[in-house]
XYZ file of C-alpha atoms in Angstrom:
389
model
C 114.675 -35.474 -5.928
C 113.034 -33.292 -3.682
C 110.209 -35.019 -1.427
C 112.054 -35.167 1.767
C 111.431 -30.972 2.724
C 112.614 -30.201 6.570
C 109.782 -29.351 8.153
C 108.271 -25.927 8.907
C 107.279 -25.055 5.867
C 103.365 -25.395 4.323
C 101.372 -23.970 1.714
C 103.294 -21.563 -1.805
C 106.632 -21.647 -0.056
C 106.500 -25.583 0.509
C 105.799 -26.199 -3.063
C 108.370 -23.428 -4.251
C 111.063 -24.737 -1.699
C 110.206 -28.462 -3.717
C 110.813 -26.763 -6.901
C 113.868 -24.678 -6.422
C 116.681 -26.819 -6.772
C 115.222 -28.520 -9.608
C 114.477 -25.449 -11.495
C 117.954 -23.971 -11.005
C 119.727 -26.760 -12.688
C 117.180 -27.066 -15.848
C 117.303 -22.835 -16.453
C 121.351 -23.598 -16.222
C 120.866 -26.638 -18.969
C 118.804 -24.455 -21.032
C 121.357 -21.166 -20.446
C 124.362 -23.648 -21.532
C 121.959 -24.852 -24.817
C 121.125 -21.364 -25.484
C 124.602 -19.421 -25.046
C 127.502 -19.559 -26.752
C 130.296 -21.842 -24.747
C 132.015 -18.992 -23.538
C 129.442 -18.226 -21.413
C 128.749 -20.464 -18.178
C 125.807 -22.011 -15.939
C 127.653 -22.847 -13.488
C 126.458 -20.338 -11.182
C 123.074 -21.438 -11.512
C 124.572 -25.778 -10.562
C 126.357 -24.334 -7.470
C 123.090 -22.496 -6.228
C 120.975 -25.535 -6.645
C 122.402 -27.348 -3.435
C 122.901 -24.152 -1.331
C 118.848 -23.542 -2.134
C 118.487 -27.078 -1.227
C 121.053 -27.173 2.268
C 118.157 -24.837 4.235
C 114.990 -26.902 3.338
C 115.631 -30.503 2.712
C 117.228 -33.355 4.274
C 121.525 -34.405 3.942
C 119.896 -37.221 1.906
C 117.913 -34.912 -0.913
C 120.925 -32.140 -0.525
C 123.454 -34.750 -1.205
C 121.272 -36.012 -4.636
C 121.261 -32.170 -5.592
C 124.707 -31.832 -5.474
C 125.673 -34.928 -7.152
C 122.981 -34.159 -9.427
C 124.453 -30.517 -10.069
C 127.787 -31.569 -10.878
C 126.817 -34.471 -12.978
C 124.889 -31.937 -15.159
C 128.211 -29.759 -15.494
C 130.250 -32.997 -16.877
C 127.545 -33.962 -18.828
C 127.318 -30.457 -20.618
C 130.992 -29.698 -20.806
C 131.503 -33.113 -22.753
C 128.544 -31.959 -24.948
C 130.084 -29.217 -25.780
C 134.071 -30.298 -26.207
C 135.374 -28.449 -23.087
C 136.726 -31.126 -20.885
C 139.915 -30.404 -21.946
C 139.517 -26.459 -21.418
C 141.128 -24.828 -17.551
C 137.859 -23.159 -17.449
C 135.711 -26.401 -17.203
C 137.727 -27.897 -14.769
C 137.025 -24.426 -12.633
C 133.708 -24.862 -12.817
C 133.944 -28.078 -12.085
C 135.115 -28.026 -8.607
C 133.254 -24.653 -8.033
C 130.237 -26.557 -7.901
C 131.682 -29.768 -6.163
C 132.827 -27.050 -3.216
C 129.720 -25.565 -3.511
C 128.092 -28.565 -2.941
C 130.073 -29.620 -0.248
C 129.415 -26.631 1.537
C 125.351 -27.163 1.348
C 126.312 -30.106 2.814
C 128.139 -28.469 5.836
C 125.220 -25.850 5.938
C 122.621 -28.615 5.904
C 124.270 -30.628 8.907
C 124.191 -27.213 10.843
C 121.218 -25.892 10.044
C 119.515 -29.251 11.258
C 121.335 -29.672 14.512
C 120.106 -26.404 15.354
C 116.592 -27.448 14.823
C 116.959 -30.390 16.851
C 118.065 -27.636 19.634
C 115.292 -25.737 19.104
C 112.718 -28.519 19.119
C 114.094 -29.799 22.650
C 114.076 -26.159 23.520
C 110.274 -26.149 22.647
C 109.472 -29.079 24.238
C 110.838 -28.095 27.805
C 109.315 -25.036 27.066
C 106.307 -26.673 26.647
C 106.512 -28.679 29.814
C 107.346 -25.593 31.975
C 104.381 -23.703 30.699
C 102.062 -27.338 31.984
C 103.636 -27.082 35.148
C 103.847 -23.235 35.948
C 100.375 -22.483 33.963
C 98.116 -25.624 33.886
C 95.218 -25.284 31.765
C 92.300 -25.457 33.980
C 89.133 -27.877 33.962
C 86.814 -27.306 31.482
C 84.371 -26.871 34.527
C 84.924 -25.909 38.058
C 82.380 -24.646 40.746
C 79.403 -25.224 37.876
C 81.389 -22.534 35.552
C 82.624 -23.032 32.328
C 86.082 -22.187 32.111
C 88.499 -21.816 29.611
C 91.942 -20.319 29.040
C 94.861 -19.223 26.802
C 98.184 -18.109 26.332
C 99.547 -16.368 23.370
C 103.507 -15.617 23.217
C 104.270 -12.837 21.636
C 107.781 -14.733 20.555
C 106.599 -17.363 17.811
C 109.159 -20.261 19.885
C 108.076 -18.709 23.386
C 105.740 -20.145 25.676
C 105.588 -18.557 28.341
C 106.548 -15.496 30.441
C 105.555 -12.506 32.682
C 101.562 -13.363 32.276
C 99.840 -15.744 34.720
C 95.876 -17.125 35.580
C 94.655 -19.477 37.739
C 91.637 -20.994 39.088
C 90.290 -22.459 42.203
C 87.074 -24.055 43.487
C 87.134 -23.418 47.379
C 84.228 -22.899 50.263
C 83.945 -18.864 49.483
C 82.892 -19.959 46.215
C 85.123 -19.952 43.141
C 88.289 -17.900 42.975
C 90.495 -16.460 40.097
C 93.678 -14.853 39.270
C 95.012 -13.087 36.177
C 98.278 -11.376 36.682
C 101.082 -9.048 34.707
C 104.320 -9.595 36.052
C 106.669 -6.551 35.365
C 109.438 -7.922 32.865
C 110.522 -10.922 30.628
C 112.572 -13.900 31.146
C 113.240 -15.881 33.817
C 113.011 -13.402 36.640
C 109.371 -13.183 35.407
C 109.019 -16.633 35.282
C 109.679 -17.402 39.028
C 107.587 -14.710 39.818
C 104.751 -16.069 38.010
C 105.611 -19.948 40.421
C 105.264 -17.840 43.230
C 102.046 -15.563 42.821
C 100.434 -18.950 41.675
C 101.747 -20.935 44.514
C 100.697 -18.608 46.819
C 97.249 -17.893 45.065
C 96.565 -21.681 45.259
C 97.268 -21.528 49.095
C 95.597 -18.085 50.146
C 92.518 -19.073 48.114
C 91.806 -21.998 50.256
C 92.305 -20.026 53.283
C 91.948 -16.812 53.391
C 88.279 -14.899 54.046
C 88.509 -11.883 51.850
C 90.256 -11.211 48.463
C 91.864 -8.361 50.448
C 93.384 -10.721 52.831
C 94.061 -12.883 49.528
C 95.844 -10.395 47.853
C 97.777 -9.007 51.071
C 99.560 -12.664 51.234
C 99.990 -11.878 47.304
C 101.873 -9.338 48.053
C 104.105 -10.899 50.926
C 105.145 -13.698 48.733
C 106.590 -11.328 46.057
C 108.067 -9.027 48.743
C 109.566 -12.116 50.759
C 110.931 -13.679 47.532
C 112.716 -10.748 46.524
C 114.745 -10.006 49.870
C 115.118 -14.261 49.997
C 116.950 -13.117 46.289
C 119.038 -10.345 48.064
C 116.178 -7.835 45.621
C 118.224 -5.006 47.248
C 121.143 -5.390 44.889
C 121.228 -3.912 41.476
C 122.101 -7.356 39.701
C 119.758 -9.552 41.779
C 116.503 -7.227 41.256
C 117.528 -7.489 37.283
C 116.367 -11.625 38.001
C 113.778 -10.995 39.778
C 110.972 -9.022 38.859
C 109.675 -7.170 42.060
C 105.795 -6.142 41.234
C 102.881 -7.432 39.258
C 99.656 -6.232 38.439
C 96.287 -8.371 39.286
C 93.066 -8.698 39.434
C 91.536 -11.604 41.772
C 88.181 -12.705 41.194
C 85.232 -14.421 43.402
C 82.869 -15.952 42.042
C 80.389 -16.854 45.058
C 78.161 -20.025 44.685
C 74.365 -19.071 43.617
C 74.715 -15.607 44.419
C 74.502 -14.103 40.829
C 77.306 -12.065 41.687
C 81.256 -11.677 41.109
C 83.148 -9.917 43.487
C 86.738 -8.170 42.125
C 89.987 -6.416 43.877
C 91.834 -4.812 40.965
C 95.473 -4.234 41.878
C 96.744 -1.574 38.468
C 95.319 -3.941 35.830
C 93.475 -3.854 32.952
C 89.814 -3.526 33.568
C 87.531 -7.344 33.675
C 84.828 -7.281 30.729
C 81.568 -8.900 31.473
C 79.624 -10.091 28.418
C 75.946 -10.692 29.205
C 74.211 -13.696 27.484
C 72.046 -11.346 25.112
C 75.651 -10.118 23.902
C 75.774 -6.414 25.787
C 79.056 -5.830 27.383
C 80.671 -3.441 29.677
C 83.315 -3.089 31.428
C 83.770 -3.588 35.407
C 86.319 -0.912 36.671
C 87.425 -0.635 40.506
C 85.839 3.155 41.808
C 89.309 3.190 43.513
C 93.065 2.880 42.066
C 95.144 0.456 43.406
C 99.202 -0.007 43.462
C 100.145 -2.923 41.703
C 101.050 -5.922 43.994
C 105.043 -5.642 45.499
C 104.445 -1.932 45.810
C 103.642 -1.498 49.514
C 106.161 0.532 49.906
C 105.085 3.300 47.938
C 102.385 3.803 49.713
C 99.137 2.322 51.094
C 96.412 2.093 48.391
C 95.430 -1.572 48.792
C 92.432 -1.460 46.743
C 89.068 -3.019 48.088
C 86.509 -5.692 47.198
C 83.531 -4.612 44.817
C 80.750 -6.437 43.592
C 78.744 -6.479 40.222
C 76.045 -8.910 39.351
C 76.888 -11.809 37.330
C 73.553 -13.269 35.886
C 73.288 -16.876 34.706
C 75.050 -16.813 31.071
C 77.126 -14.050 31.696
C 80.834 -14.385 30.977
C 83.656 -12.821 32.609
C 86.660 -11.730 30.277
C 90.264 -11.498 32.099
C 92.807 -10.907 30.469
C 96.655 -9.197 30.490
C 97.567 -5.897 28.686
C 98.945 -8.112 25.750
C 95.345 -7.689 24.720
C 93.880 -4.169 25.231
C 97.674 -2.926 23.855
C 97.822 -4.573 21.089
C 98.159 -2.373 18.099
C 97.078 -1.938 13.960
C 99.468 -0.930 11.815
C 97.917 2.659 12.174
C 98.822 2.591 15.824
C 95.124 2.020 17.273
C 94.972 -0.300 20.322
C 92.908 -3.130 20.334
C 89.370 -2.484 22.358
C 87.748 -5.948 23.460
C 84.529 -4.113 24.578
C 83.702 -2.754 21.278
C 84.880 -6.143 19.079
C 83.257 -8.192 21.152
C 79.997 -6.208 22.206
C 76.613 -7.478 20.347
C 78.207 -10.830 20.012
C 77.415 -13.918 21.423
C 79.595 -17.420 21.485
C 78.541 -20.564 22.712
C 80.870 -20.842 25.755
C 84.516 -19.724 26.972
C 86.164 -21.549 25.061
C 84.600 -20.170 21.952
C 85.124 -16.599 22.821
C 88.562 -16.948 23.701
C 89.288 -18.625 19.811
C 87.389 -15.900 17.819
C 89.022 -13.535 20.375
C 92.656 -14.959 19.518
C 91.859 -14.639 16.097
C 90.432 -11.281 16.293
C 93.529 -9.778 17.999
C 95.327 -11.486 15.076
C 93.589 -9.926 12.505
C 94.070 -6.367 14.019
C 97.175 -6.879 14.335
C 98.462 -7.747 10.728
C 99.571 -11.325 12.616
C 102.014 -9.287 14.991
C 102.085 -8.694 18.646
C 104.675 -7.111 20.996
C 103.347 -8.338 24.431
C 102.371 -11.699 26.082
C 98.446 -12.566 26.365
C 97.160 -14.353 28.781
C 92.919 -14.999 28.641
C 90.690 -16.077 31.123
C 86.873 -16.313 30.558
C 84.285 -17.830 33.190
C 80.383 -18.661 32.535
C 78.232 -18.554 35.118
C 75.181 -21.266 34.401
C 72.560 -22.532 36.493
C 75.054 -25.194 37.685
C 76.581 -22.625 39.633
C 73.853 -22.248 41.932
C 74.654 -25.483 43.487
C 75.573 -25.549 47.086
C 78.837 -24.329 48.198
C 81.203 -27.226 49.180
C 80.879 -28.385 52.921
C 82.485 -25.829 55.059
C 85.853 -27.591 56.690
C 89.161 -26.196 58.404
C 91.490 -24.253 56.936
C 93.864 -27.355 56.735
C 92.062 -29.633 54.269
C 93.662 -30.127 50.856
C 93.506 -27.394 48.636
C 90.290 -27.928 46.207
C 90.145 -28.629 42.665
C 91.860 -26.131 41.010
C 93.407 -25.032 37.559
């Protein structure tokens, strides 16, 4: 009676949502047996398709209820009630009953359809807005994740992207401030305009200066001045751009208020690459003038670099302690990116008791002897925009 389950279910509370229903109605068969008549299992008929209504189809619900009330005739004939007012109470208690799982079934899967387009467009916005990059790009490995904090969200305030241009290979991980989709937008814009000042612009200062004009320009485009309007639109973000020059052994960073980059050497010793000088966030010019500058750190062949959003070094244990990257992931060595960003994932997830409160977005870069290829022929500044992701 009960093989057609909806779906999200798996594991002990498949098999117990299977059994339910069925279970109810024989402990009420074996109550009526057991009892004296003047006491009733019908409770335990009408809760068989109610159990049923949340996890099955209208098809197996429908078979429960039938099922139910056929069990109540069958019984109250057994034992000489038909003719008794309180059987025929019972009797349409449980056909109402039933009825009702059959309302609450029809419900209860029309909002899952909802929710399954919902996840698909989500899905779809998250390819378009955050595309996972190439598996290589420049002659470095590359991988990437996001991890909603929401189990049906996909994506939100966090951003990274990637691309291959003559100054070598350049990266972006990003923080916007907020949720929603005033974060969102943000997140189209920073990337659209990281995509275009990569290409062109000499310096990761200069990169993140037209950074910062693209969230300044979007917000006055939205009328940012207003109260309601700078609600949608989330005015600042934090960043770090990345530069990854071709052969040079070297990664050059301009942290703008986030989270320190981790580099994890090949022999599995990491540490941590923090700027000598704070930086406002980008979108904050007008707080003051603390740009931030360029610094550079050797990057051997094998090392990895580890960005990543505060959804990570925040994340908290039940005891309150914050997840710290450097020491879980210091002495350890994975095979590539991709590798490190899994057992990271699952890390994370295991400190946290399965729980997080923030976004995560990941971005982790090898550097192998590929990478000491030749830069790609110079060319002006308006030639397509190079592979990117």
């Amino acid at each position: 009676m009960a093989e057609e389950e909806q779906p999200n279910l798996s594991g002990g509370a498949r098999r117990l949502a299977r059994m339910l229903p069925s279970l109810m109605i024989i402990a009420g068969v074996v109550f009526d047996l057991a009892t004296p008549s003047k006491f009733t299992a019908a409770p335990m008929f009408t809760a068989a398709p109610l159990l049923a209504a949340p996890f099955f189809s209208f098809s197996v619900t429908l078979a429960t209820g039938i099922f139910a009330v056929l069990t109540e005739l069958i019984l109250d004939f057994y034992n000489s009630l038909l003719d008794e007012t309180q059987a025929y109470t019972e009797l349409t208690t449980v056909i109402t009953v039933s009825a009702l799982a059959l309302f609450i079934n029809r419900v209860i899967t029309r909002s899952q359809e909802q929710l399954a387009s919902a996840r698909v467009i989500a899905e779809t916005a998250q390819r378009a807005v955050l595309p996972t990059p190439a598996e290589e790009i420049g002659g470095l490995r590359v991988a990437a994740r996001y991890e909603a904090a929401l189990a049906d969200a996909f994506i939100g305030g966090d951003l990274f992207a990637v691309q291959e241009t003559r100054h070598g290979v350049r990266l972006v991980v990003g923080d916007v401030r907020g949720k929603g989709l005033g974060a969102v937008e943000a997140v189209a814009v920073l990337i659209g305009a990281f995509r275009e000042a990569a290409e062109r612009e000499p310096t990761l200062e200069e990169v993140a200066d037209r950074l910062e004009q693209a969230l300044v320009r979007e917000g006055l485009r939205r009328g940012g001045d207003t109260e309601e309007n700078t609600a949608h639109f989330e005015g600042f973000a934090t960043a770090v751009i990345a530069e990854i020059p071709y052969g040079a052994g070297i990664v050059r960073l301009l942290n703008r208020g986030h989270p320190d980059p981790l580099l994890l050497r090949g022999d599995g010793r990491a540490r941590f690459l923090p700027p000598d000088d704070a930086a406002l966030p980008l979108g904050m010019r007008e707080l003051g003038e603390w740009p931030g500058r360029t610094e550079t750190h050797p990057m051997p062949d094998g090392s990895t670099l580890l960005l990543y959003t505060d959804g990570l070094s925040e994340a908290r244990n039940p005891a309150g302690a914050f997840y710290d990257p450097g020491e879980r992931l210091g002495g350890r060595v994975f095979p590539g990116p991709g590798e490190l960003l899994d057992a990271l994932v699952d890390d994370v997830r295991r400190h946290t008791g399965g729980g997080s409160t923030d976004d995560m977005a990941l971005l982790a870069v090898t550097g192998t002897p590929a990478a000491a290829g030749a830069a790609p022929d110079p060319a002006d500044d308006d030639r397509p925009p190079g592979r990117g992701g």
